[in-house]
mmCIF file of C-alpha atoms in Angstrom:
data_model
loop_
_atom_site.group_PDB
_atom_site.id
_atom_site.type_symbol
_atom_site.label_atom_id
_atom_site.label_comp_id
_atom_site.label_asym_id
_atom_site.label_seq_id
_atom_site.Cartn_x
_atom_site.Cartn_y
_atom_site.Cartn_z
ATOM 1 C CA MET A 246 60.780 17.876 15.701
ATOM 2 C CA LEU A 247 62.785 19.900 13.201
ATOM 3 C CA ALA A 248 66.026 21.621 14.199
ATOM 4 C CA ARG A 249 64.558 25.107 13.730
ATOM 5 C CA GLN A 250 61.664 24.209 16.048
ATOM 6 C CA VAL A 251 64.106 23.020 18.714
ATOM 7 C CA GLU A 252 66.055 26.265 18.417
ATOM 8 C CA SER A 253 62.838 28.207 18.995
ATOM 9 C CA VAL A 254 62.084 26.168 22.132
ATOM 10 C CA CYS A 255 65.672 26.709 23.268
ATOM 11 C CA ARG A 256 65.178 30.483 23.112
ATOM 12 C CA ASP A 257 61.848 30.254 24.955
ATOM 13 C CA PHE A 258 63.577 28.537 27.882
ATOM 14 C CA ASN A 259 66.534 30.972 27.870
ATOM 15 C CA PHE A 260 69.158 28.444 26.796
ATOM 16 C CA GLU A 261 71.821 30.186 24.739
ATOM 17 C CA ASN A 262 73.231 27.108 22.961
ATOM 18 C CA CYS A 263 71.568 24.344 20.999
ATOM 19 C CA PHE A 264 72.698 21.477 18.793
ATOM 20 C CA ALA A 265 69.888 19.670 16.979
ATOM 21 C CA VAL A 266 69.622 16.769 14.551
ATOM 22 C CA ASP A 267 66.611 16.914 12.230
ATOM 23 C CA ARG A 268 64.028 14.183 12.443
ATOM 24 C CA SER A 269 63.821 11.551 9.731
ATOM 25 C CA GLY A 270 60.313 11.411 8.309
ATOM 26 C CA MET A 271 57.568 12.003 10.870
ATOM 27 C CA GLY A 272 59.432 10.727 13.951
ATOM 28 C CA GLY A 273 62.724 11.095 15.757
ATOM 29 C CA GLY A 274 64.934 14.139 16.056
ATOM 30 C CA LEU A 275 67.535 14.851 18.750
ATOM 31 C CA ALA A 276 68.702 17.976 20.558
ATOM 32 C CA LEU A 277 71.254 18.964 23.181
ATOM 33 C CA ILE A 278 70.785 22.381 24.778
ATOM 34 C CA TRP A 279 72.973 24.131 27.339
ATOM 35 C CA ARG A 280 73.578 27.502 28.943
ATOM 36 C CA ALA A 281 76.366 29.931 28.083
ATOM 37 C CA GLU A 282 78.382 29.219 31.235
ATOM 38 C CA VAL A 283 78.702 25.511 30.323
ATOM 39 C CA ASN A 284 81.595 24.531 28.031
ATOM 40 C CA VAL A 285 80.354 21.837 25.630
ATOM 41 C CA SER A 286 82.102 20.354 22.608
ATOM 42 C CA ILE A 287 80.144 18.128 20.214
ATOM 43 C CA THR A 288 82.315 15.182 19.168
ATOM 44 C CA SER A 289 79.942 13.209 16.918
ATOM 45 C CA TYR A 290 76.281 12.817 16.032
ATOM 46 C CA SER A 291 73.852 10.833 13.913
ATOM 47 C CA SER A 292 70.108 10.312 13.697
ATOM 48 C CA HIS A 293 70.468 8.062 16.755
ATOM 49 C CA HIS A 294 72.944 9.874 19.005
ATOM 50 C CA ILE A 295 74.652 13.103 20.074
ATOM 51 C CA ASP A 296 78.004 12.728 21.834
ATOM 52 C CA ALA A 297 79.639 15.641 23.656
ATOM 53 C CA ILE A 298 82.439 16.468 26.077
ATOM 54 C CA VAL A 299 81.719 18.871 28.931
ATOM 55 C CA SER A 300 84.521 20.842 30.621
ATOM 56 C CA SER A 301 83.858 22.213 34.098
ATOM 57 C CA GLU A 302 85.453 25.227 35.797
ATOM 58 C CA SER A 303 87.549 22.894 37.950
ATOM 59 C CA GLY A 304 89.158 21.372 34.844
ATOM 60 C CA LEU A 305 87.211 18.103 35.014
ATOM 61 C CA ARG A 306 86.087 16.761 31.641
ATOM 62 C CA TRP A 307 83.218 14.304 31.243
ATOM 63 C CA ARG A 308 81.050 12.907 28.472
ATOM 64 C CA CYS A 309 77.335 13.004 27.887
ATOM 65 C CA THR A 310 75.747 10.963 25.124
ATOM 66 C CA GLY A 311 72.094 11.122 24.204
ATOM 67 C CA ILE A 312 70.789 7.949 22.555
ATOM 68 C CA TYR A 313 67.697 7.226 20.491
ATOM 69 C CA GLY A 314 67.594 3.465 20.057
ATOM 70 C CA HIS A 315 66.342 1.854 16.877
ATOM 71 C CA PRO A 316 62.671 0.918 17.354
ATOM 72 C CA GLU A 317 62.752 -1.728 14.594
ATOM 73 C CA LEU A 318 63.429 -5.239 15.905
ATOM 74 C CA ASN A 319 65.877 -6.088 13.110
ATOM 75 C CA GLN A 320 67.843 -2.868 13.716
ATOM 76 C CA LYS A 321 68.270 -2.958 17.493
ATOM 77 C CA HIS A 322 71.711 -4.538 17.233
ATOM 78 C CA ASN A 323 72.879 -1.317 15.531
ATOM 79 C CA THR A 324 72.148 0.605 18.735
ATOM 80 C CA TRP A 325 74.327 -1.739 20.791
ATOM 81 C CA THR A 326 77.101 -1.545 18.170
ATOM 82 C CA LEU A 327 76.945 2.258 18.290
ATOM 83 C CA MET A 328 77.233 2.278 22.090
ATOM 84 C CA LYS A 329 80.249 -0.047 22.031
ATOM 85 C CA ARG A 330 81.974 2.069 19.378
ATOM 86 C CA LEU A 331 81.374 5.254 21.393
ATOM 87 C CA ALA A 332 82.690 3.571 24.553
ATOM 88 C CA SER A 333 86.045 2.948 22.870
ATOM 89 C CA LEU A 334 86.655 6.590 21.899
ATOM 90 C CA PHE A 335 87.290 8.328 25.252
ATOM 91 C CA SER A 336 88.014 7.444 28.859
ATOM 92 C CA TYR A 337 86.269 10.387 30.572
ATOM 93 C CA PRO A 338 83.509 9.813 33.135
ATOM 94 C CA TRP A 339 80.506 9.012 30.960
ATOM 95 C CA CYS A 340 76.747 9.497 31.229
ATOM 96 C CA CYS A 341 74.831 7.763 28.443
ATOM 97 C CA PHE A 342 71.098 8.415 28.491
ATOM 98 C CA GLY A 343 67.926 8.529 26.452
ATOM 99 C CA ASP A 344 65.302 6.325 24.848
ATOM 100 C CA PHE A 345 66.992 2.975 24.237
ATOM 101 C CA ASN A 346 63.760 1.404 22.965
ATOM 102 C CA GLU A 347 64.508 -1.724 24.997
ATOM 103 C CA ILE A 348 64.191 -2.913 28.578
ATOM 104 C CA MET A 349 67.115 -4.240 30.589
ATOM 105 C CA HIS A 350 65.125 -6.581 32.844
ATOM 106 C CA MET A 351 61.930 -8.530 32.340
ATOM 107 C CA HIS A 352 60.170 -6.771 35.231
ATOM 108 C CA GLU A 353 60.508 -3.441 33.401
ATOM 109 C CA LYS A 354 57.478 -4.309 31.266
ATOM 110 C CA ASN A 355 53.862 -4.445 32.414
ATOM 111 C CA GLY A 356 51.101 -5.834 30.226
ATOM 112 C CA GLY A 357 51.079 -7.399 26.759
ATOM 113 C CA ASN A 358 53.177 -10.312 25.619
ATOM 114 C CA GLU A 359 56.390 -11.160 27.418
ATOM 115 C CA ARG A 360 59.480 -9.477 26.010
ATOM 116 C CA ASN A 361 61.921 -11.561 23.981
ATOM 117 C CA LEU A 362 64.536 -12.698 26.500
ATOM 118 C CA ASN A 363 67.379 -12.716 23.943
ATOM 119 C CA ARG A 364 66.789 -9.051 23.012
ATOM 120 C CA VAL A 365 66.766 -8.058 26.668
ATOM 121 C CA ALA A 366 69.997 -9.979 27.235
ATOM 122 C CA GLU A 367 71.649 -8.287 24.228
ATOM 123 C CA PHE A 368 70.920 -4.848 25.700
ATOM 124 C CA ARG A 369 72.282 -5.873 29.086
ATOM 125 C CA GLU A 370 75.414 -7.329 27.471
ATOM 126 C CA ALA A 371 76.022 -4.074 25.578
ATOM 127 C CA VAL A 372 75.728 -2.066 28.809
ATOM 128 C CA GLN A 373 78.208 -4.348 30.557
ATOM 129 C CA SER A 374 80.584 -4.253 27.583
ATOM 130 C CA CYS A 375 80.604 -0.439 27.763
ATOM 131 C CA ASN A 376 81.364 -0.551 31.533
ATOM 132 C CA LEU A 377 78.154 1.291 32.232
ATOM 133 C CA GLN A 378 75.714 0.811 35.074
ATOM 134 C CA ASP A 379 72.053 1.696 35.408
ATOM 135 C CA MET A 380 71.485 4.665 37.741
ATOM 136 C CA GLY A 381 68.027 3.361 38.603
ATOM 137 C CA CYS A 382 64.924 5.479 38.923
ATOM 138 C CA LYS A 383 62.598 7.034 41.460
ATOM 139 C CA ARG A 384 58.852 7.627 41.354
ATOM 140 C CA TYR A 385 56.929 5.836 38.608
ATOM 141 C CA PRO A 386 58.818 2.732 37.399
ATOM 142 C CA TYR A 387 57.886 2.983 33.693
ATOM 143 C CA THR A 388 58.668 5.682 31.119
ATOM 144 C CA TRP A 389 56.507 4.683 28.123
ATOM 145 C CA SER A 390 52.962 3.462 27.567
ATOM 146 C CA ASN A 391 50.834 2.741 24.526
ATOM 147 C CA LYS A 392 47.989 4.832 26.043
ATOM 148 C CA ARG A 393 45.526 2.042 25.176
ATOM 149 C CA TYR A 394 43.831 1.839 28.551
ATOM 150 C CA GLY A 395 42.069 -1.378 29.429
ATOM 151 C CA ASP A 396 42.966 -4.961 28.531
ATOM 152 C CA HIS A 397 45.511 -3.872 25.887
ATOM 153 C CA PHE A 398 47.426 -1.439 28.095
ATOM 154 C CA ILE A 399 51.247 -1.817 27.980
ATOM 155 C CA GLU A 400 53.931 0.171 29.789
ATOM 156 C CA GLU A 401 57.713 -0.232 29.799
ATOM 157 C CA ARG A 402 60.860 1.400 31.102
ATOM 158 C CA LEU A 403 62.582 2.334 27.843
ATOM 159 C CA ASP A 404 64.335 5.520 29.003
ATOM 160 C CA SER A 405 67.188 5.552 31.515
ATOM 161 C CA PHE A 406 70.525 6.995 32.630
ATOM 162 C CA LEU A 407 73.593 4.748 32.325
ATOM 163 C CA CYS A 408 76.832 5.992 33.868
ATOM 164 C CA SER A 409 80.404 4.718 33.845
ATOM 165 C CA LYS A 410 81.631 3.017 36.987
ATOM 166 C CA ASP A 411 83.995 5.925 37.773
ATOM 167 C CA TRP A 412 81.108 8.412 37.656
ATOM 168 C CA GLY A 413 80.592 8.320 41.428
ATOM 169 C CA ILE A 414 84.250 9.210 42.042
ATOM 170 C CA ASN A 415 83.780 12.635 40.455
ATOM 171 C CA PHE A 416 80.107 13.314 41.054
ATOM 172 C CA GLN A 417 77.789 12.991 43.957
ATOM 173 C CA GLU A 418 75.837 9.843 43.234
ATOM 174 C CA SER A 419 72.227 10.349 42.281
ATOM 175 C CA VAL A 420 69.313 8.274 41.087
ATOM 176 C CA GLY A 421 67.402 9.081 37.919
ATOM 177 C CA THR A 422 63.881 10.399 38.361
ATOM 178 C CA ASN A 423 60.939 9.579 36.094
ATOM 179 C CA LEU A 424 58.719 12.646 35.881
ATOM 180 C CA VAL A 425 54.962 12.593 35.384
ATOM 181 C CA ASN A 426 53.809 13.209 31.829
ATOM 182 C CA TRP A 427 50.379 14.090 30.452
ATOM 183 C CA SER A 428 50.868 14.857 26.751
ATOM 184 C CA SER A 429 53.190 12.189 25.320
ATOM 185 C CA ASP A 430 53.602 8.432 25.379
ATOM 186 C CA HIS A 431 57.060 8.934 26.990
ATOM 187 C CA CYS A 432 57.776 10.365 30.446
ATOM 188 C CA PRO A 433 60.664 12.825 30.862
ATOM 189 C CA ILE A 434 63.611 11.591 32.929
ATOM 190 C CA ILE A 435 66.050 13.724 34.895
ATOM 191 C CA LEU A 436 69.376 13.143 36.653
ATOM 192 C CA ASP A 437 70.472 15.716 39.226
ATOM 193 C CA PHE A 438 74.175 15.518 40.071
ATOM 194 C CA HIS A 439 76.908 17.757 41.501
ATOM 195 C CA GLU A 440 80.650 17.725 41.101
ATOM 196 C CA ARG A 441 82.227 16.526 44.343
ATOM 197 C CA SER A 442 85.028 19.132 44.305
ATOM 198 C CA LYS A 443 82.468 21.939 44.125
ATOM 199 C CA ILE A 444 80.477 20.466 46.989
ATOM 200 C CA SER A 445 83.514 20.388 49.278
ATOM 201 C CA ARG A 446 84.597 23.853 48.147
ATOM 202 C CA HIS A 447 81.260 25.401 49.064
ATOM 203 C CA ALA A 448 80.662 23.343 52.198
ATOM 204 C CA GLY A 449 79.639 25.491 55.126
ATOM 205 C CA LYS A 450 78.888 28.541 52.984
ATOM 206 C CA SER A 451 75.339 29.833 53.086
ATOM 207 C CA LEU A 452 73.819 31.131 49.867
ATOM 208 C CA PRO A 453 71.554 34.182 49.863
ATOM 209 C CA ARG A 454 67.909 33.161 50.078
ATOM 210 C CA ASP A 455 66.117 36.478 49.567
ATOM 211 C CA TYR A 456 66.068 37.663 45.976
ATOM 212 C CA TYR A 457 63.776 39.396 43.531
ATOM 213 C CA GLU A 458 61.926 37.140 41.082
ATOM 214 C CA ASP A 459 61.908 38.394 37.483
ATOM 215 C CA MET A 460 58.406 36.998 36.933
ATOM 216 C CA TRP A 461 57.002 39.481 39.489
ATOM 217 C CA SER A 462 57.806 42.456 37.234
ATOM 218 C CA SER A 463 54.994 41.840 34.771
ATOM 219 C CA HIS A 464 52.322 41.667 37.492
ATOM 220 C CA GLU A 465 50.394 44.763 38.498
ATOM 221 C CA GLY A 466 50.389 43.659 42.132
ATOM 222 C CA CYS A 467 54.177 43.930 42.206
ATOM 223 C CA ARG A 468 54.119 47.504 40.951
ATOM 224 C CA SER A 469 51.451 48.482 43.460
ATOM 225 C CA ILE A 470 53.488 47.127 46.358
ATOM 226 C CA VAL A 471 56.672 48.902 45.284
ATOM 227 C CA GLN A 472 54.811 52.185 44.738
ATOM 228 C CA GLU A 473 53.150 51.901 48.152
ATOM 229 C CA GLU A 474 56.470 51.227 49.893
ATOM 230 C CA TRP A 475 58.085 54.209 48.169
ATOM 231 C CA SER A 476 55.163 56.380 49.265
ATOM 232 C CA ARG A 477 55.608 55.188 52.826
ATOM 233 C CA TYR A 478 59.408 55.361 53.161
ATOM 234 C CA GLY A 479 60.612 57.365 50.156
ATOM 235 C CA ALA A 480 59.517 60.794 51.304
ATOM 236 C CA ARG A 481 62.236 61.204 53.926
ATOM 237 C CA ALA A 482 64.150 64.146 52.466
ATOM 238 C CA TRP A 483 66.544 64.165 55.404
ATOM 239 C CA GLU A 484 67.744 60.591 54.736
ATOM 240 C CA ALA A 485 70.717 59.834 52.464
ATOM 241 C CA PRO A 486 69.573 58.513 49.029
ATOM 242 C CA VAL A 487 71.490 55.212 49.327
ATOM 243 C CA LYS A 488 70.126 54.573 52.822
ATOM 244 C CA GLN A 489 66.640 55.478 51.614
ATOM 245 C CA PHE A 490 66.876 53.066 48.684
ATOM 246 C CA GLN A 491 68.104 50.244 50.916
ATOM 247 C CA ARG A 492 65.241 50.780 53.346
ATOM 248 C CA VAL A 493 62.567 50.807 50.611
ATOM 249 C CA ALA A 494 64.113 47.823 48.789
ATOM 250 C CA LYS A 495 64.191 45.738 51.964
ATOM 251 C CA SER A 496 60.628 46.632 52.895
ATOM 252 C CA SER A 497 59.371 46.060 49.329
ATOM 253 C CA LEU A 498 61.024 42.650 49.128
ATOM 254 C CA ALA A 499 59.432 41.553 52.397
ATOM 255 C CA GLN A 500 55.979 42.593 51.167
ATOM 256 C CA LEU A 501 56.543 41.031 47.737
ATOM 257 C CA LYS A 502 57.430 37.671 49.277
ATOM 258 C CA LEU A 503 54.181 37.653 51.264
ATOM 259 C CA TRP A 504 52.214 38.657 48.162
ATOM 260 C CA SER A 505 53.960 36.023 46.021
ATOM 261 C CA LYS A 506 52.996 33.203 48.384
ATOM 262 C CA THR A 507 49.332 34.126 48.030
ATOM 263 C CA GLU A 508 49.442 34.858 44.302
ATOM 264 C CA PHE A 509 51.542 31.984 42.985
ATOM 265 C CA ASN A 510 51.771 29.198 45.557
ATOM 266 C CA GLY A 511 48.056 28.409 45.277
ATOM 267 C CA ARG A 512 48.462 27.602 41.580
ATOM 268 C CA GLN A 513 51.614 25.634 42.229
ATOM 269 C CA ARG A 514 49.983 23.570 44.979
ATOM 270 C CA LYS A 515 46.996 22.787 42.781
ATOM 271 C CA GLN A 516 49.265 21.715 39.933
ATOM 272 C CA GLU A 517 51.356 19.527 42.251
ATOM 273 C CA LYS A 518 48.182 17.964 43.657
ATOM 274 C CA LEU A 519 46.936 17.148 40.148
ATOM 275 C CA MET A 520 50.291 15.599 39.213
ATOM 276 C CA GLN A 521 50.252 13.471 42.363
ATOM 277 C CA SER A 522 46.696 12.368 41.565
ATOM 278 C CA LEU A 523 47.812 11.457 38.040
ATOM 279 C CA GLN A 524 50.702 9.420 39.382
ATOM 280 C CA ASP A 525 48.382 7.645 41.857
ATOM 281 C CA ALA A 526 45.916 6.876 39.066
ATOM 282 C CA MET A 527 48.698 5.413 36.914
ATOM 283 C CA ARG A 528 49.858 3.235 39.804
ATOM 284 C CA GLY A 529 46.313 2.077 40.520
ATOM 285 C CA ASN A 530 43.696 0.338 38.447
ATOM 286 C CA SER A 531 42.604 3.364 36.393
ATOM 287 C CA LYS A 532 44.889 2.357 33.527
ATOM 288 C CA LEU A 533 43.206 -1.044 33.372
ATOM 289 C CA ASP A 534 39.732 0.359 32.740
ATOM 290 C CA ASP A 535 38.877 2.882 30.038
ATOM 291 C CA GLY A 536 41.478 5.391 31.291
ATOM 292 C CA GLN A 537 38.846 8.101 31.717
ATOM 293 C CA GLU A 538 40.229 9.308 35.069
ATOM 294 C CA ILE A 539 43.794 9.500 33.713
ATOM 295 C CA ARG A 540 42.667 11.423 30.647
ATOM 296 C CA ARG A 541 40.641 13.816 32.834
ATOM 297 C CA LEU A 542 43.674 14.596 35.011
ATOM 298 C CA GLU A 543 45.953 14.964 31.971
ATOM 299 C CA SER A 544 43.476 17.408 30.447
ATOM 300 C CA GLN A 545 43.309 19.484 33.649
ATOM 301 C CA ILE A 546 47.090 19.705 33.961
ATOM 302 C CA ASN A 547 47.489 20.646 30.318
ATOM 303 C CA ALA A 548 44.787 23.321 30.619
ATOM 304 C CA MET A 549 46.520 24.836 33.662
ATOM 305 C CA LEU A 550 49.846 25.045 31.835
ATOM 306 C CA VAL A 551 48.276 26.487 28.699
ATOM 307 C CA ASP A 552 46.418 29.123 30.742
ATOM 308 C CA GLU A 553 49.619 30.020 32.597
ATOM 309 C CA GLU A 554 51.567 30.388 29.351
ATOM 310 C CA ILE A 555 48.861 32.604 27.825
ATOM 311 C CA TYR A 556 48.683 34.663 31.024
ATOM 312 C CA TRP A 557 52.397 35.469 31.063
ATOM 313 C CA LYS A 558 52.511 36.115 27.309
ATOM 314 C CA GLN A 559 49.647 38.588 27.662
ATOM 315 C CA ARG A 560 51.398 40.284 30.567
ATOM 316 C CA SER A 561 54.680 40.545 28.673
ATOM 317 C CA ARG A 562 52.928 42.095 25.645
ATOM 318 C CA ALA A 563 51.117 44.557 27.898
ATOM 319 C CA ASP A 564 54.482 45.757 29.188
#
């Protein structure tokens, strides 16, 4: 993906900041995106990495490094050299993540010929040399497949989160999660973590749970509910305007929450059910036959997301 395409996606998802490295040829390309309230400083980059320092409100500084490992067998050692060089530059808590294009253990490959043990050992040695440790993963154990269902099907865990051994001192420990994918040969991975000082600072405080969802505004049902509530409660001339507004707002929000559950949760439940079915199919024997069931589920999920995107775009234009 080209840098300008990444910047367009960044805007679509309401991320104010983006740093992208153009792809080389038809493949590759890297991007780091973040919101305005996050303080990020890019320290170095190449066609195979983006290294940055993040400063939190508490004053804690930590590193995040996105890696795209060399896919060529005779170039893999350059990835491990890059990681070791980056490890020597700073001593902040470090999260190194991405597509390393290599497995760390033999059991992280399913199907095909057995992985070269020396290459696997070289990756593991590089991780140890950098004082990093694998954060593990939940859900599906593999992150890449060749999509060649049947006898030639291969899947591997090529993508992971590696964190420095002092990571858990500053952040609540978390395990990486492999998300379900239906349109690429790689699965997205995510690491959810929270700064320990912020957790203790907010302990015991309850956050407000009732709030207005921006996505409701473009739906006619939302307008009808608000208009109906104003008709019901807004005609009290004897009531103070502020009190009147508070009464209508509270009543409208209660009705909108009930409406939202009916309008949106049905779609969400169906999508979640399809994703669970896809994950079950990938864990089962469907990938060993012609893959027809997996492709059918992938097509249904993709169609739902495309329809949803078109729906909201049409609504936004109508407004």
